mmCIF file with all atom_site columns, C-alpha atoms in Angstrom:
data_model
loop_
_atom_site.group_PDB
_atom_site.id
_atom_site.type_symbol
_atom_site.label_atom_id
_atom_site.label_alt_id
_atom_site.label_comp_id
_atom_site.label_asym_id
_atom_site.label_entity_id
_atom_site.label_seq_id
_atom_site.pdbx_PDB_ins_code
_atom_site.Cartn_x
_atom_site.Cartn_y
_atom_site.Cartn_z
_atom_site.occupancy
_atom_site.B_iso_or_equiv
_atom_site.pdbx_formal_charge
_atom_site.auth_seq_id
_atom_site.auth_comp_id
_atom_site.auth_asym_id
_atom_site.auth_atom_id
_atom_site.pdbx_PDB_model_num
ATOM 1  C CA . MET A 1 1  ? 0.000   0.000   0.000  1.00 0.00 ? 251 MET A CA 1
ATOM 2  C CA . ASN A 1 2  ? 1.238   3.460   -0.878 1.00 0.00 ? 252 ASN A CA 1
ATOM 3  C CA . VAL A 1 3  ? 1.035   5.909   2.070  1.00 0.00 ? 253 VAL A CA 1
ATOM 4  C CA . MET A 1 4  ? 1.463   9.661   1.587  1.00 0.00 ? 254 MET A CA 1
ATOM 5  C CA . ILE A 1 5  ? 1.634   11.809  4.733  1.00 0.00 ? 255 ILE A CA 1
ATOM 6  C CA . ARG A 1 6  ? 1.331   15.605  4.637  1.00 0.00 ? 256 ARG A CA 1
ATOM 7  C CA . TYR A 1 7  ? 1.706   18.143  7.405  1.00 0.00 ? 257 TYR A CA 1
ATOM 8  C CA . VAL A 1 8  ? -0.295  21.351  6.933  1.00 0.00 ? 258 VAL A CA 1
ATOM 9  C CA . GLY A 1 9  ? 1.054   24.104  9.179  1.00 0.00 ? 259 GLY A CA 1
ATOM 10 C CA . VAL A 1 10 ? 2.517   21.533  11.594 1.00 0.00 ? 260 VAL A CA 1
ATOM 11 C CA . ASP A 1 11 ? 6.115   20.406  12.168 1.00 0.00 ? 261 ASP A CA 1
ATOM 12 C CA . ARG A 1 12 ? 7.030   17.033  10.651 1.00 0.00 ? 262 ARG A CA 1
ATOM 13 C CA . SER A 1 13 ? 7.382   14.121  13.109 1.00 0.00 ? 263 SER A CA 1
ATOM 14 C CA . GLU A 1 14 ? 9.099   10.825  12.300 1.00 0.00 ? 264 GLU A CA 1
ATOM 15 C CA . THR A 1 15 ? 7.524   9.047   15.289 1.00 0.00 ? 265 THR A CA 1
ATOM 16 C CA . LEU A 1 16 ? 4.063   10.147  14.140 1.00 0.00 ? 266 LEU A CA 1
ATOM 17 C CA . ASN A 1 17 ? 4.897   8.911   10.617 1.00 0.00 ? 267 ASN A CA 1
ATOM 18 C CA . GLU A 1 18 ? 5.940   5.491   11.951 1.00 0.00 ? 268 GLU A CA 1
ATOM 19 C CA . PHE A 1 19 ? 2.875   5.246   14.219 1.00 0.00 ? 269 PHE A CA 1
ATOM 20 C CA . THR A 1 20 ? 0.506   6.145   11.377 1.00 0.00 ? 270 THR A CA 1
ATOM 21 C CA . GLU A 1 21 ? 2.148   3.801   8.854  1.00 0.00 ? 271 GLU A CA 1
ATOM 22 C CA . GLU A 1 22 ? 2.062   0.932   11.368 1.00 0.00 ? 272 GLU A CA 1
ATOM 23 C CA . LYS A 1 23 ? -1.682  1.408   11.932 1.00 0.00 ? 273 LYS A CA 1
ATOM 24 C CA . LEU A 1 24 ? -2.377  1.711   8.194  1.00 0.00 ? 274 LEU A CA 1
ATOM 25 C CA . ASN A 1 25 ? -0.316  -1.391  7.388  1.00 0.00 ? 275 ASN A CA 1
ATOM 26 C CA . LYS A 1 26 ? -2.396  -3.409  9.865  1.00 0.00 ? 276 LYS A CA 1
ATOM 27 C CA . LEU A 1 27 ? -5.500  -2.084  8.135  1.00 0.00 ? 277 LEU A CA 1
ATOM 28 C CA . SER A 1 28 ? -4.062  -2.998  4.722  1.00 0.00 ? 278 SER A CA 1
ATOM 29 C CA . ASP A 1 29 ? -3.278  -6.538  5.894  1.00 0.00 ? 279 ASP A CA 1
ATOM 30 C CA . ARG A 1 30 ? -6.874  -6.964  7.011  1.00 0.00 ? 280 ARG A CA 1
ATOM 31 C CA . TYR A 1 31 ? -8.442  -5.400  3.897  1.00 0.00 ? 281 TYR A CA 1
ATOM 32 C CA . GLU A 1 32 ? -6.387  -6.452  0.857  1.00 0.00 ? 282 GLU A CA 1
ATOM 33 C CA . PHE A 1 33 ? -8.282  -4.263  -1.601 1.00 0.00 ? 283 PHE A CA 1
ATOM 34 C CA . ILE A 1 34 ? -6.849  -0.982  -0.208 1.00 0.00 ? 284 ILE A CA 1
ATOM 35 C CA . VAL A 1 35 ? -4.602  0.605   -2.837 1.00 0.00 ? 285 VAL A CA 1
ATOM 36 C CA . GLY A 1 36 ? -3.249  3.679   -1.027 1.00 0.00 ? 286 GLY A CA 1
ATOM 37 C CA . ALA A 1 37 ? -3.763  6.224   1.708  1.00 0.00 ? 287 ALA A CA 1
ATOM 38 C CA . THR A 1 38 ? -3.383  9.998   1.959  1.00 0.00 ? 288 THR A CA 1
ATOM 39 C CA . VAL A 1 39 ? -2.965  11.338  5.495  1.00 0.00 ? 289 VAL A CA 1
ATOM 40 C CA . ARG A 1 40 ? -3.103  15.025  6.448  1.00 0.00 ? 290 ARG A CA 1
ATOM 41 C CA . PHE A 1 41 ? -2.233  16.442  9.846  1.00 0.00 ? 291 PHE A CA 1
ATOM 42 C CA . LYS A 1 42 ? -3.494  19.946  10.630 1.00 0.00 ? 292 LYS A CA 1
ATOM 43 C CA . GLN A 1 43 ? -3.845  22.138  13.670 1.00 0.00 ? 293 GLN A CA 1
ATOM 44 C CA . ASP A 1 44 ? -6.888  24.257  14.456 1.00 0.00 ? 294 ASP A CA 1
ATOM 45 C CA . ASP A 1 45 ? -5.639  27.234  16.462 1.00 0.00 ? 295 ASP A CA 1
ATOM 46 C CA . ASN A 1 46 ? -9.200  28.346  17.285 1.00 0.00 ? 296 ASN A CA 1
ATOM 47 C CA . ASP A 1 47 ? -10.004 25.117  19.151 1.00 0.00 ? 297 ASP A CA 1
ATOM 48 C CA . HIS A 1 48 ? -8.208  25.338  22.510 1.00 0.00 ? 298 HIS A CA 1
ATOM 49 C CA . THR A 1 49 ? -9.366  21.992  23.972 1.00 0.00 ? 299 THR A CA 1
ATOM 50 C CA . LYS A 1 50 ? -8.638  19.762  20.988 1.00 0.00 ? 300 LYS A CA 1
ATOM 51 C CA . GLY A 1 51 ? -7.377  21.179  17.700 1.00 0.00 ? 301 GLY A CA 1
ATOM 52 C CA . LYS A 1 52 ? -5.220  18.274  16.429 1.00 0.00 ? 302 LYS A CA 1
ATOM 53 C CA . ILE A 1 53 ? -6.886  17.170  13.184 1.00 0.00 ? 303 ILE A CA 1
ATOM 54 C CA . CYS A 1 54 ? -6.134  13.978  11.255 1.00 0.00 ? 304 CYS A CA 1
ATOM 55 C CA . ASP A 1 55 ? -7.689  13.377  7.811  1.00 0.00 ? 305 ASP A CA 1
ATOM 56 C CA . ILE A 1 56 ? -7.252  10.008  6.106  1.00 0.00 ? 306 ILE A CA 1
ATOM 57 C CA . GLU A 1 57 ? -8.467  9.195   2.607  1.00 0.00 ? 307 GLU A CA 1
ATOM 58 C CA . LEU A 1 58 ? -8.237  5.601   1.387  1.00 0.00 ? 308 LEU A CA 1
ATOM 59 C CA . SER A 1 59 ? -8.044  4.696   -2.295 1.00 0.00 ? 309 SER A CA 1
ATOM 60 C CA . LEU A 1 60 ? -9.815  1.479   -3.218 1.00 0.00 ? 310 LEU A CA 1
ATOM 61 C CA . PRO A 1 61 ? -11.778 0.108   -6.142 1.00 0.00 ? 311 PRO A CA 1
ATOM 62 C CA . GLY A 1 62 ? -14.886 2.235   -6.438 1.00 0.00 ? 312 GLY A CA 1
ATOM 63 C CA . PRO A 1 63 ? -15.412 5.459   -4.494 1.00 0.00 ? 313 PRO A CA 1
ATOM 64 C CA . ARG A 1 64 ? -12.750 6.586   -2.037 1.00 0.00 ? 314 ARG A CA 1
ATOM 65 C CA . ILE A 1 65 ? -13.318 6.420   1.713  1.00 0.00 ? 315 ILE A CA 1
ATOM 66 C CA . PHE A 1 66 ? -12.624 9.455   3.892  1.00 0.00 ? 316 PHE A CA 1
ATOM 67 C CA . ALA A 1 67 ? -12.622 10.058  7.644  1.00 0.00 ? 317 ALA A CA 1
ATOM 68 C CA . THR A 1 68 ? -11.446 12.841  9.915  1.00 0.00 ? 318 THR A CA 1
ATOM 69 C CA . SER A 1 69 ? -11.182 13.436  13.644 1.00 0.00 ? 319 SER A CA 1
ATOM 70 C CA . ASN A 1 70 ? -10.284 16.308  15.937 1.00 0.00 ? 320 ASN A CA 1
ATOM 71 C CA . GLU A 1 71 ? -8.617  15.342  19.232 1.00 0.00 ? 321 GLU A CA 1
ATOM 72 C CA . ALA A 1 72 ? -6.191  16.685  21.841 1.00 0.00 ? 322 ALA A CA 1
ATOM 73 C CA . GLN A 1 73 ? -3.288  14.536  20.530 1.00 0.00 ? 323 GLN A CA 1
ATOM 74 C CA . TYR A 1 74 ? -2.408  13.397  17.025 1.00 0.00 ? 324 TYR A CA 1
ATOM 75 C CA . GLU A 1 75 ? -2.020  9.734   18.046 1.00 0.00 ? 325 GLU A CA 1
ATOM 76 C CA . VAL A 1 76 ? -5.561  9.681   19.445 1.00 0.00 ? 326 VAL A CA 1
ATOM 77 C CA . ALA A 1 77 ? -6.812  11.419  16.302 1.00 0.00 ? 327 ALA A CA 1
ATOM 78 C CA . VAL A 1 78 ? -5.147  8.733   14.131 1.00 0.00 ? 328 VAL A CA 1
ATOM 79 C CA . ARG A 1 79 ? -6.765  5.927   16.179 1.00 0.00 ? 329 ARG A CA 1
ATOM 80 C CA . GLU A 1 80 ? -10.208 7.555   16.004 1.00 0.00 ? 330 GLU A CA 1
ATOM 81 C CA . THR A 1 81 ? -9.938  8.186   12.273 1.00 0.00 ? 331 THR A CA 1
ATOM 82 C CA . ILE A 1 82 ? -8.847  4.599   11.574 1.00 0.00 ? 332 ILE A CA 1
ATOM 83 C CA . SER A 1 83 ? -11.693 3.279   13.714 1.00 0.00 ? 333 SER A CA 1
ATOM 84 C CA . ASP A 1 84 ? -14.135 5.316   11.586 1.00 0.00 ? 334 ASP A CA 1
ATOM 85 C CA . LEU A 1 85 ? -12.504 3.916   8.439  1.00 0.00 ? 335 LEU A CA 1
ATOM 86 C CA . VAL A 1 86 ? -12.844 0.335   9.724  1.00 0.00 ? 336 VAL A CA 1
ATOM 87 C CA . ARG A 1 87 ? -16.598 0.790   10.059 1.00 0.00 ? 337 ARG A CA 1
ATOM 88 C CA . GLN A 1 88 ? -16.782 2.020   6.467  1.00 0.00 ? 338 GLN A CA 1
ATOM 89 C CA . LEU A 1 89 ? -14.493 -0.767  5.218  1.00 0.00 ? 339 LEU A CA 1
ATOM 90 C CA . LYS A 1 90 ? -16.662 -3.464  6.838  1.00 0.00 ? 340 LYS A CA 1
ATOM 91 C CA . LYS A 1 91 ? -19.649 -2.162  4.879  1.00 0.00 ? 341 LYS A CA 1
ATOM 92 C CA . ARG A 1 92 ? -17.588 -2.027  1.691  1.00 0.00 ? 342 ARG A CA 1
ATOM 93 C CA . LYS A 1 93 ? -16.216 -5.551  2.182  1.00 0.00 ? 343 LYS A CA 1
ATOM 94 C CA . GLU A 1 94 ? -19.770 -6.927  2.292  1.00 0.00 ? 344 GLU A CA 1
ATOM 95 C CA . VAL A 1 95 ? -20.299 -5.517  -1.194 1.00 0.00 ? 345 VAL A CA 1
ATOM 96 C CA . TYR A 1 96 ? -17.215 -7.376  -2.480 1.00 0.00 ? 346 TYR A CA 1
ATOM 97 C CA . LYS A 1 97 ? -18.243 -10.757 -1.045 1.00 0.00 ? 347 LYS A CA 1
ATOM 98 C CA . THR A 1 98 ? -19.049 -13.317 -3.724 1.00 0.00 ? 348 THR A CA 1
ATOM 99 C CA . TYR A 1 99 ? -21.614 -15.981 -3.044 1.00 0.00 ? 349 TYR A CA 1
#
């Protein structure tokens, strides 16, 4: 799976890259039809309690799947976003099942 990580107005972090790629690789192992992922990390300066935003867009056959979350830490935001994606992928996998 091809993973592209972008930081929008945020300093680049190798540990965050490794954490995100590890989580996405587990997801790719579970759902073989995932082609690639685009991850964006942003910071919302107006939100003082949370403000760490993670957007993940997955490329697969058919329409793309997108999820986003806004948390106090980027690692938590990645976990929440991937959990949202898993729900969408389960629905998509049912469509691909052959009987």
